[in-house]
Coordinates of C-alpha atoms and ligand atoms in Angstrom, one line a residue:
M7 CA -6.0 47.1 -51.0
S8 CA -2.7 46.1 -49.6
K9 CA -0.4 43.7 -51.4
I10 CA 2.6 41.8 -50.2
D11 CA 5.6 40.3 -51.8
L12 CA 6.4 36.6 -50.9
K13 CA 9.4 36.1 -53.1
G14 CA 11.6 35.6 -50.0
L15 CA 9.5 32.5 -49.4
D16 CA 10.0 31.4 -53.0
I17 CA 6.4 32.4 -53.9
D18 CA 6.4 34.4 -57.1
V19 CA 2.7 35.2 -57.5
E20 CA 2.4 38.9 -58.2
D21 CA -1.1 39.4 -56.8
V22 CA -0.9 38.5 -53.1
R23 CA -3.6 40.3 -51.1
R24 CA -2.9 40.8 -47.5
N25 CA -5.5 41.0 -44.7
M26 CA -8.5 41.9 -46.9
A27 CA -11.6 43.1 -45.2
P28 CA -14.4 40.6 -44.8
S29 CA -16.7 42.4 -47.3
T30 CA -14.0 42.2 -50.0
L31 CA -13.3 38.5 -49.2
Y32 CA -17.0 37.9 -49.6
E33 CA -16.8 39.4 -53.1
E34 CA -13.8 37.2 -53.9
A35 CA -15.5 34.1 -52.6
I36 CA -18.7 34.7 -54.5
R37 CA -16.8 35.4 -57.7
D38 CA -14.2 32.7 -57.5
E39 CA -15.5 29.8 -55.5
E40 CA -18.1 27.9 -57.5
D41 CA -20.4 27.0 -54.6
A42 CA -20.0 29.9 -52.1
A43 CA -23.2 31.7 -51.2
I44 CA -24.5 34.3 -48.8
A45 CA -27.0 33.0 -46.2
D46 CA -30.1 35.1 -45.4
S47 CA -28.5 35.9 -42.1
G48 CA -25.5 37.4 -43.9
A49 CA -23.0 34.7 -43.1
L50 CA -20.7 33.4 -45.9
I51 CA -21.5 29.8 -46.8
A52 CA -18.5 27.8 -48.0
Y53 CA -17.7 24.2 -48.6
S54 CA -14.6 22.3 -47.6
G55 CA -14.9 19.6 -50.2
E56 CA -14.2 15.9 -49.5
K57 CA -12.9 16.4 -46.0
T58 CA -15.4 17.8 -43.6
G59 CA -13.4 17.1 -40.4
R60 CA -9.8 16.9 -39.3
S61 CA -7.5 14.1 -40.6
P62 CA -5.6 13.1 -37.4
K63 CA -4.0 10.0 -39.1
D64 CA -2.4 12.2 -41.7
K65 CA -0.8 14.6 -39.3
R66 CA 3.0 14.5 -39.2
V67 CA 5.6 16.2 -37.1
V68 CA 9.1 16.8 -38.5
E69 CA 11.7 14.8 -36.6
A70 CA 14.5 17.3 -35.9
E71 CA 17.5 17.6 -33.7
Q72 CA 16.5 20.2 -31.2
S73 CA 12.9 19.2 -30.6
K74 CA 13.2 15.4 -31.0
D75 CA 13.5 14.6 -27.4
D76 CA 10.6 16.9 -26.4
V77 CA 7.9 15.3 -28.6
W78 CA 5.6 12.5 -27.4
W79 CA 6.0 10.3 -30.5
G80 CA 3.3 7.8 -31.3
A81 CA -0.1 7.6 -33.0
I82 CA -0.7 11.4 -32.4
N83 CA 2.7 12.7 -33.3
I84 CA 3.9 10.6 -36.2
P85 CA 7.4 11.5 -37.3
I86 CA 8.5 12.4 -40.8
E87 CA 12.0 13.0 -41.9
D88 CA 13.1 16.5 -42.8
Y89 CA 13.7 15.3 -46.3
T90 CA 10.1 14.2 -46.8
Y91 CA 8.9 17.5 -45.2
R92 CA 11.0 19.4 -47.8
I93 CA 9.2 17.5 -50.6
N94 CA 5.8 18.4 -49.2
L95 CA 6.8 22.1 -48.6
E96 CA 8.1 22.4 -52.1
R97 CA 4.9 20.7 -53.4
A98 CA 2.8 23.2 -51.5
K99 CA 4.8 26.2 -52.8
D100 CA 4.7 24.8 -56.4
Y101 CA 0.9 24.6 -56.1
L102 CA 0.6 28.1 -54.7
N103 CA 2.8 29.4 -57.5
T104 CA 0.3 28.1 -60.1
R105 CA -2.4 30.4 -58.7
K106 CA -3.0 33.9 -60.3
K107 CA -3.9 35.3 -56.9
L108 CA -3.1 34.4 -53.3
Y109 CA -4.3 35.6 -49.9
V110 CA -2.2 36.3 -46.8
I111 CA -3.6 36.8 -43.3
D112 CA -1.1 38.2 -40.8
A113 CA -2.5 38.0 -37.3
F114 CA -1.8 36.9 -33.8
A115 CA -2.3 33.8 -31.6
G116 CA -2.5 34.5 -27.9
W117 CA -4.1 37.6 -26.4
D118 CA -1.3 38.2 -23.9
P119 CA 1.3 40.2 -25.7
K120 CA 4.0 38.5 -23.6
Y121 CA 3.3 35.2 -25.2
R122 CA 1.6 35.9 -28.5
L123 CA 2.9 34.4 -31.8
K124 CA 2.7 36.3 -35.1
I125 CA 1.0 33.9 -37.6
R126 CA 1.1 34.2 -41.3
V127 CA -1.4 32.2 -43.3
I128 CA -0.8 31.8 -47.1
C129 CA -3.7 30.3 -49.0
S130 CA -5.5 30.3 -52.3
R131 CA -9.2 30.2 -51.2
P132 CA -11.0 33.4 -50.0
Y133 CA -12.9 31.1 -47.7
H134 CA -9.7 30.0 -45.9
A135 CA -8.6 33.6 -45.7
L136 CA -11.9 34.7 -44.1
F137 CA -11.8 31.8 -41.8
M138 CA -8.4 32.6 -40.4
H139 CA -9.2 36.3 -40.3
T140 CA -12.1 35.3 -38.1
M141 CA -10.3 32.8 -35.9
L142 CA -7.0 34.5 -35.3
I143 CA -6.6 37.8 -33.3
R144 CA -6.9 40.6 -35.8
P145 CA -4.1 43.2 -35.6
T146 CA -4.9 46.9 -35.5
A147 CA -3.8 48.9 -38.5
E148 CA -0.7 50.0 -36.5
E149 CA 0.1 46.5 -35.5
L150 CA -0.2 45.3 -39.1
K151 CA 2.1 48.0 -40.3
N152 CA 4.8 47.0 -37.8
F153 CA 4.1 43.3 -38.1
G154 CA 7.6 42.4 -39.3
E155 CA 8.6 38.8 -39.8
P156 CA 6.0 36.2 -38.7
D157 CA 6.9 33.6 -36.0
V158 CA 4.9 30.9 -37.8
V159 CA 4.0 30.4 -41.5
I160 CA 1.1 28.2 -42.6
Y161 CA 1.2 27.1 -46.3
N162 CA -2.3 26.0 -47.1
A163 CA -2.2 24.1 -50.4
G164 CA -5.1 22.0 -49.4
R165 CA -6.7 21.8 -52.8
F166 CA -3.6 20.0 -54.1
P167 CA -2.8 16.4 -52.9
A168 CA 0.3 15.0 -51.4
N169 CA 2.1 12.5 -53.5
R170 CA 1.3 9.1 -52.0
H171 CA 4.6 7.7 -53.3
T172 CA 6.6 10.2 -51.2
P173 CA 8.3 8.1 -48.5
G174 CA 6.3 8.2 -45.2
M175 CA 3.1 9.4 -46.9
T176 CA 0.2 7.0 -46.7
S177 CA -2.6 9.0 -48.3
K178 CA -3.1 12.1 -50.4
T179 CA -3.6 14.2 -47.3
S180 CA -0.7 15.5 -45.3
V181 CA -0.7 18.0 -42.5
D182 CA 2.9 18.7 -41.5
V183 CA 4.1 20.6 -38.5
N184 CA 7.7 21.8 -38.3
L185 CA 8.4 22.9 -34.8
E186 CA 11.9 24.1 -35.5
D187 CA 11.3 26.1 -38.6
R188 CA 7.9 27.1 -37.2
E189 CA 6.0 26.2 -40.3
M190 CA 3.0 24.1 -41.3
V191 CA 2.2 22.6 -44.6
I192 CA -1.3 21.5 -45.6
L193 CA -1.9 19.2 -48.7
G194 CA -5.0 17.3 -49.7
T195 CA -7.5 18.7 -47.2
E196 CA -9.5 21.9 -47.4
Y197 CA -11.0 21.5 -43.9
A198 CA -10.3 24.9 -42.4
G199 CA -10.1 23.6 -38.9
E200 CA -6.7 22.1 -39.7
M201 CA -5.2 25.6 -39.7
K202 CA -6.7 26.6 -36.4
K203 CA -5.7 23.3 -34.7
G204 CA -2.2 23.6 -36.3
V205 CA -1.7 26.9 -34.5
F206 CA -2.9 25.2 -31.3
T207 CA -0.4 22.4 -31.8
M208 CA 2.4 25.0 -32.1
M209 CA 1.2 26.7 -28.9
N210 CA 1.0 23.3 -27.2
Y211 CA 4.7 23.0 -27.9
Y212 CA 6.0 26.5 -27.2
M213 CA 3.9 27.4 -24.1
P214 CA 4.8 24.6 -21.7
K215 CA 8.5 25.3 -22.6
Q216 CA 7.9 28.6 -20.8
G217 CA 5.9 27.2 -17.9
V218 CA 2.6 28.2 -19.4
L219 CA -0.1 25.6 -19.6
S220 CA -1.9 25.5 -23.0
M221 CA -5.4 23.9 -22.6
H222 CA -8.2 22.6 -24.8
C223 CA -10.9 24.4 -23.0
S224 CA -13.4 27.3 -23.1
A225 CA -13.3 30.1 -20.6
T226 CA -15.6 32.6 -19.1
C227 CA -15.1 35.2 -16.3
D228 CA -17.1 36.7 -13.5
P229 CA -17.9 40.3 -14.5
D230 CA -17.2 41.6 -11.0
S231 CA -14.3 39.6 -9.7
N232 CA -12.6 38.9 -13.1
Q233 CA -12.0 35.4 -11.8
S234 CA -12.2 32.9 -14.7
S235 CA -13.7 29.4 -15.1
I236 CA -12.3 26.9 -17.5
L237 CA -14.3 24.2 -19.2
F238 CA -12.3 21.3 -20.6
G239 CA -13.8 18.7 -22.9
L240 CA -13.4 16.7 -26.1
S241 CA -15.4 17.5 -29.2
G242 CA -19.1 17.8 -28.7
T243 CA -19.1 17.9 -24.9
G244 CA -20.3 21.5 -24.7
K245 CA -17.2 23.8 -24.4
T246 CA -18.6 26.3 -27.0
T247 CA -22.3 25.9 -26.1
L248 CA -21.7 26.4 -22.3
S249 CA -19.3 29.3 -22.7
A250 CA -21.9 31.4 -24.5
D251 CA -23.3 32.3 -21.1
P252 CA -25.2 35.6 -20.6
K253 CA -24.3 35.7 -16.9
R254 CA -20.6 35.7 -17.6
L255 CA -18.1 37.4 -19.9
L256 CA -16.8 35.2 -22.7
I257 CA -13.0 34.8 -22.8
G258 CA -13.0 32.1 -25.5
D259 CA -14.6 28.8 -26.7
D260 CA -11.7 26.4 -27.4
E261 CA -8.0 27.1 -26.8
H262 CA -6.5 28.9 -23.8
C263 CA -3.3 29.3 -21.8
W264 CA -2.8 29.6 -18.1
S265 CA 0.2 31.6 -17.1
D266 CA 1.3 33.1 -13.8
D267 CA -0.8 36.2 -14.7
G268 CA -4.1 34.3 -15.3
V269 CA -5.9 32.9 -18.3
F270 CA -5.8 34.2 -21.9
N271 CA -7.5 33.0 -25.1
I272 CA -5.3 31.9 -28.0
E273 CA -7.9 32.8 -30.6
G274 CA -9.8 35.8 -31.9
G275 CA -12.9 33.8 -32.9
C276 CA -15.2 30.9 -32.1
Y277 CA -16.0 27.8 -34.1
A278 CA -19.3 26.4 -33.1
K279 CA -21.0 23.2 -34.1
A280 CA -24.1 24.2 -36.1
I281 CA -26.0 20.9 -36.0
D282 CA -29.6 21.4 -34.8
L283 CA -28.8 25.0 -33.8
T284 CA -31.9 27.0 -32.8
P285 CA -32.3 30.6 -31.6
D286 CA -34.2 29.3 -28.6
N287 CA -31.5 26.9 -27.3
E288 CA -28.4 28.8 -28.3
P289 CA -29.4 32.4 -28.9
E290 CA -25.9 33.9 -28.5
I291 CA -24.4 31.6 -31.1
F292 CA -27.4 31.8 -33.4
Q293 CA -27.2 35.6 -33.6
A294 CA -23.4 35.5 -34.2
L295 CA -23.8 33.7 -37.5
R296 CA -24.3 36.9 -39.4
F297 CA -22.3 39.1 -41.8
G298 CA -18.6 38.4 -41.3
A299 CA -19.2 34.8 -40.1
V300 CA -18.4 31.7 -42.1
L301 CA -20.9 28.8 -42.3
E302 CA -19.3 25.6 -43.3
N303 CA -20.8 22.6 -45.1
V304 CA -24.4 23.6 -44.3
V305 CA -27.4 23.0 -46.5
Y306 CA -29.6 25.9 -47.4
N307 CA -32.7 26.7 -49.4
K308 CA -31.7 27.7 -52.9
E309 CA -34.7 30.2 -53.1
D310 CA -34.2 32.3 -50.0
H311 CA -30.8 31.1 -48.8
H312 CA -32.3 30.1 -45.4
V313 CA -30.0 27.6 -43.7
D314 CA -31.4 24.3 -42.5
F315 CA -29.3 23.4 -39.4
T316 CA -31.0 20.0 -39.1
D317 CA -29.8 18.9 -42.5
T318 CA -26.7 16.7 -42.0
S319 CA -26.6 15.3 -45.6
I320 CA -23.1 16.8 -46.1
T321 CA -21.8 16.1 -42.7
Q322 CA -22.8 16.0 -39.0
N323 CA -19.9 18.4 -38.4
T324 CA -21.4 21.6 -39.8
R325 CA -19.8 24.6 -38.3
G326 CA -20.0 28.3 -37.9
A327 CA -16.9 30.6 -37.3
Y328 CA -17.4 34.1 -36.0
P329 CA -15.2 36.8 -34.5
I330 CA -15.4 36.6 -30.7
E331 CA -16.8 40.2 -30.4
F332 CA -20.0 38.9 -32.2
I333 CA -20.9 37.4 -28.8
R334 CA -22.4 40.4 -27.0
N335 CA -20.7 39.8 -23.6
A336 CA -17.2 38.9 -24.9
K337 CA -14.4 40.4 -22.9
I338 CA -11.9 42.2 -25.1
P339 CA -8.9 41.7 -24.7
C340 CA -9.7 38.0 -24.0
I341 CA -7.7 37.8 -20.7
A342 CA -9.0 37.1 -17.2
G343 CA -7.8 36.2 -13.8
H344 CA -6.9 32.8 -12.4
P345 CA -9.8 30.2 -12.5
S346 CA -12.0 29.7 -9.5
D347 CA -13.3 26.6 -11.1
A348 CA -12.1 24.0 -13.6
I349 CA -14.9 21.9 -15.2
F350 CA -14.2 18.7 -17.0
L351 CA -17.0 18.1 -19.5
T352 CA -17.8 14.6 -20.6
C353 CA -20.6 13.4 -22.8
D354 CA -21.2 10.0 -21.2
A355 CA -23.4 8.0 -23.6
F356 CA -23.4 5.1 -21.2
G357 CA -25.5 7.3 -18.9
V358 CA -23.7 6.2 -15.7
L359 CA -21.6 9.2 -14.7
P360 CA -23.4 11.7 -12.4
P361 CA -24.4 15.1 -13.9
V362 CA -22.0 16.8 -11.5
S363 CA -19.3 15.6 -9.0
R364 CA -16.6 17.4 -7.1
L365 CA -13.1 16.0 -7.7
T366 CA -10.3 15.7 -5.2
P367 CA -6.8 16.8 -6.5
A368 CA -5.9 13.2 -7.2
Q369 CA -9.2 12.5 -9.0
A370 CA -8.6 15.7 -11.0
M371 CA -5.3 14.3 -12.2
Y372 CA -6.8 10.9 -12.9
H373 CA -9.6 12.3 -15.0
F374 CA -7.5 14.9 -16.8
I375 CA -5.0 12.2 -17.9
S376 CA -7.9 9.8 -18.8
G377 CA -9.9 12.5 -20.8
Y378 CA -13.0 10.4 -21.2
T379 CA -16.1 11.0 -23.4
A380 CA -18.2 8.7 -25.5
K381 CA -19.4 8.6 -29.0
I382 CA -22.5 7.0 -30.4
A383 CA -21.3 4.1 -32.6
G384 CA -22.6 3.9 -36.1
T385 CA -25.9 5.0 -37.6
E386 CA -27.1 1.6 -38.5
V387 CA -30.6 0.8 -37.2
G388 CA -30.4 -1.0 -33.8
V389 CA -26.8 -0.2 -33.2
T390 CA -26.9 2.0 -30.1
E391 CA -23.8 0.7 -28.2
P392 CA -21.8 3.8 -27.1
Q393 CA -18.1 3.9 -27.8
A394 CA -15.8 5.2 -25.1
T395 CA -13.1 7.6 -26.2
F396 CA -10.1 8.4 -24.0
S397 CA -8.0 11.3 -25.1
P398 CA -5.4 12.6 -22.6
C399 CA -5.8 16.2 -21.3
F400 CA -9.1 16.2 -23.1
G401 CA -7.2 17.1 -26.2
G402 CA -4.9 14.3 -27.2
P403 CA -4.7 15.0 -30.9
F404 CA -3.1 18.4 -30.3
L405 CA -0.6 17.5 -27.6
V406 CA 3.1 17.7 -28.5
W407 CA 4.7 16.8 -25.1
H408 CA 3.9 13.7 -23.1
P409 CA 0.5 14.2 -21.3
G410 CA 2.4 14.1 -18.0
K411 CA 3.9 17.5 -18.8
Y412 CA 0.5 19.2 -19.1
A413 CA -0.8 17.3 -16.1
E414 CA 2.0 18.4 -13.9
L415 CA 1.5 22.0 -14.9
L416 CA -2.2 21.8 -14.3
A417 CA -1.8 20.1 -10.8
D418 CA 0.7 22.8 -9.9
K419 CA -1.6 25.7 -11.0
L420 CA -4.8 24.2 -9.4
R421 CA -3.0 23.9 -6.1
K422 CA -1.4 27.4 -6.3
H423 CA -4.7 29.1 -7.1
N424 CA -7.1 27.0 -5.0
T425 CA -9.2 26.1 -8.0
N426 CA -12.2 23.8 -7.5
V427 CA -12.4 20.9 -10.0
W428 CA -15.7 19.4 -11.2
L429 CA -16.7 16.6 -13.5
V430 CA -19.9 17.4 -15.4
N431 CA -21.7 14.9 -17.5
T432 CA -23.5 16.6 -20.5
G433 CA -24.4 13.2 -21.9
W434 CA -27.1 10.6 -21.1
T435 CA -29.4 10.2 -18.2
G436 CA -32.2 7.6 -17.6
G437 CA -30.2 4.8 -19.3
A438 CA -27.6 4.5 -22.0
H439 CA -28.0 6.0 -25.5
G440 CA -31.0 4.2 -27.1
V441 CA -32.9 4.0 -23.8
G442 CA -32.3 7.2 -21.9
S443 CA -31.9 10.7 -23.3
R444 CA -29.3 13.5 -23.3
I445 CA -29.5 15.7 -20.2
K446 CA -31.4 18.9 -21.0
L447 CA -29.2 21.9 -21.8
K448 CA -31.1 23.9 -19.2
Y449 CA -30.1 21.5 -16.4
T450 CA -26.5 21.6 -17.4
R451 CA -26.6 25.4 -17.5
A452 CA -28.2 25.4 -14.0
I453 CA -25.3 23.2 -12.8
I454 CA -22.7 25.5 -14.3
D455 CA -24.5 28.5 -12.8
A456 CA -24.5 26.8 -9.3
I457 CA -20.7 26.0 -9.6
H458 CA -20.0 29.7 -10.5
S459 CA -22.2 31.1 -7.7
G460 CA -20.3 28.9 -5.2
E461 CA -23.5 27.0 -4.2
L462 CA -22.1 23.6 -5.3
A463 CA -19.0 24.0 -3.3
R464 CA -21.2 24.1 -0.2
A465 CA -23.7 21.4 -1.3
S466 CA -23.7 18.0 0.3
T467 CA -22.1 15.1 -1.7
A468 CA -22.3 11.3 -1.6
V469 CA -19.6 8.9 -2.7
D470 CA -20.3 6.9 -5.8
P471 CA -19.4 3.2 -5.1
V472 CA -18.1 2.5 -8.6
F473 CA -16.4 5.8 -9.6
G474 CA -15.4 7.0 -6.2
L475 CA -16.7 10.5 -7.2
H476 CA -18.2 12.9 -4.7
V477 CA -21.6 13.3 -6.3
V478 CA -23.4 16.6 -5.6
Q479 CA -26.8 15.9 -4.0
E480 CA -28.7 19.1 -4.5
C481 CA -28.5 21.8 -7.2
P482 CA -30.9 24.7 -7.7
G483 CA -32.9 24.3 -10.9
V484 CA -32.1 20.6 -11.3
P485 CA -34.5 17.8 -10.1
S486 CA -32.7 15.9 -7.3
E487 CA -33.5 12.5 -8.7
L488 CA -31.4 13.4 -11.8
L489 CA -28.3 13.9 -9.8
N490 CA -27.8 10.2 -9.0
P491 CA -27.8 8.3 -12.3
K492 CA -28.8 5.0 -10.7
S493 CA -32.2 6.4 -9.6
T494 CA -32.9 7.4 -13.2
W495 CA -32.5 3.9 -14.6
Q496 CA -35.4 1.5 -14.5
D497 CA -33.3 -1.5 -13.8
P498 CA -30.6 -1.1 -11.1
A499 CA -28.9 -4.3 -12.1
Q500 CA -28.5 -3.0 -15.7
Y501 CA -27.1 0.2 -14.2
F502 CA -24.5 -1.6 -12.3
A503 CA -23.5 -3.8 -15.2
T504 CA -23.1 -0.7 -17.4
A505 CA -21.2 1.3 -14.7
S506 CA -18.8 -1.7 -14.2
K507 CA -18.2 -1.9 -17.9
L508 CA -17.3 1.8 -18.1
A509 CA -15.1 1.4 -15.0
S510 CA -13.1 -1.4 -16.6
L511 CA -12.7 0.7 -19.7
F512 CA -11.2 3.5 -17.5
I513 CA -8.9 1.0 -15.8
D514 CA -7.7 -0.5 -19.0
N515 CA -7.0 2.8 -20.6
F516 CA -5.2 4.1 -17.5
Q517 CA -2.7 1.3 -17.5
K518 CA -0.4 3.0 -19.9
Y519 CA 0.0 6.1 -17.6
A520 CA 0.0 4.2 -14.3
S521 CA 3.8 4.0 -13.9
G522 CA 4.2 7.7 -14.4
V523 CA 1.8 8.9 -11.6
S524 CA 1.7 8.8 -7.8
E525 CA 0.0 6.0 -5.9
E526 CA -2.7 8.5 -4.8
V527 CA -3.6 9.3 -8.5
R528 CA -3.5 5.6 -9.4
Q529 CA -6.0 4.9 -6.6
A530 CA -8.3 7.8 -7.7
G531 CA -10.0 6.0 -10.5
P532 CA -13.1 3.8 -10.6
V533 CA -13.1 0.2 -9.2
T534 CA -14.6 -2.8 -10.8
E535 CA -17.0 -5.1 -9.0
T536 CA -14.3 -7.8 -8.6
S537 CA -11.9 -5.4 -6.9
V538 CA -14.6 -3.9 -4.5
Ligands
ATP29 P1 -15.5 21.1 -30.3 O1 -14.2 20.8 -29.6 O2 -15.6 20.2 -31.5 O3 -15.6 22.5 -30.7 P2 -17.4 21.6 -28.1 O4 -17.0 21.0 -26.8 O5 -17.2 23.0 -28.3 O6 -16.7 20.7 -29.3 P3 -20.1 22.1 -28.6 O7 -19.9 22.8 -29.9 O8 -20.4 23.0 -27.4 O9 -18.9 21.2 -28.3 O10 -21.2 21.0 -28.8 C1 -22.1 20.6 -27.9 C2 -23.4 20.1 -28.6 O11 -24.2 19.4 -27.8 C3 -24.2 21.3 -29.1 O12 -24.7 21.0 -30.4 C4 -25.3 21.4 -28.0 O13 -26.4 22.0 -28.5 C5 -25.5 20.0 -27.7 N1 -26.0 19.7 -26.4 C6 -27.2 19.0 -26.1 N2 -27.4 18.9 -24.8 C7 -26.3 19.5 -24.1 C8 -26.0 19.7 -22.8 N3 -26.7 19.2 -21.8 N4 -24.9 20.4 -22.5 C9 -24.1 20.8 -23.5 N5 -24.3 20.7 -24.8 C10 -25.5 20.0 -25.2
MN30 MN1 -16.1 24.2 -29.7

């Protein structure tokens, strides 16, 4: 086993184990983590404790001289002073120094060697080490030997809290990103996804600086032409599910970059939602959750260690992380050509957006900046009102620059490479949540197939009077009546009322961006009844 000396980083622990193999990390986890277990499928079951999702309100970005003017400060990038950051960093190191044993993962972010970052993760839990071993790009023995100094260091002291009395801290959780020193400090949360999205945040800063667009999207590619297709969308809209597509090669499920050479994945693994997972609906993902994968916060039978994916008693956000090569048709290295298609996924719980529409360049900008999806509010009986979420670039929480920077890069690349843009609703049909139902996965898959085959680019469209979208009228494998939402609602008046309501939410949200875009983009959004 290879050990590493971290004294240069003021970490004095003697036993620091570097890039341990999954089998040995399993042994560490079973021995040292009180509730770790091995599922009957072979995946390692681990628990993240109190936090079972990210803590966006506790994310901080260090306010520093060189990057200060680059950052889009506000609710997403909340500044902390360098002084406070030093306190948190020291606290993380102090905690790590109390451990008898630590783990280091040295690995890459970004499959294109021209742009990749060398990432070092320092953590105390075998679960976190295995997670990042899975999610980052694993170096070869040779690359590891010549790794040298990392570009980014993540100090994960998540088991230990931040001090709430530190100036600028509002809770015992703090996730701090230091863009200049290229470091990240985690205190007070053991949710592993913070590390992965921390790396993404770094990429979202450094890549656009070099004219490369970083994107919250999945990607696949055509096995013959090598042309890619990118699927943007907020959490739960279907990026991971729809990228596990047996007809295409998988490039990645969540974070990609678009450079002048094409599209490359940032990660070496996938992180799938596991709620209600079945081998019938999602065979590729189901079979990937085997030895070497990590299953987070799932409930399992204590007798035979069979996982119950329907059990959400710990969290709705159960997850499985697996190396990308566990998907049979993954393309290694995860790099492909320029996208033929860009698909914006939205889970419209209002049930008024069409299952598939073609976007004009101006509409593409409008919807990219809006970044709409909806959530189902509350779990109380009778409360079925959907809640609209708008998150710029379909990935607001991870942006560092103003959304306009990413939007400009996207517009430029779409134009240059003649990429078709589509809006696909993976949400409700036949009425809003509570009345209608979620569109069947097999229909969404048929839509995605028809986009990729080129059939939808030739299909006839009709303009939606409220959203102005060019709604596709025929799609192989999808009943035509589903393609126009209005015809799936029992009460047309109810449909128009709901559509107008969503339209006005779009319009309200867009106001804050209106002054920064062209008149054409401003006009590309929905209209409310009063303005028709
Ligand atoms: P995250 O950014 O959190 O990783 P994601 O965009 O990758 O989110 P998925 O993990 O793909 O989201 O989640 C989509 C969920 O919705 C899955 O559980 C999938 O089974 C379910 N689903 C149901 N119907 C559909 C549909 N028509 N299209 C896509 N997904 C669907
Ligand atoms: Mn995903």
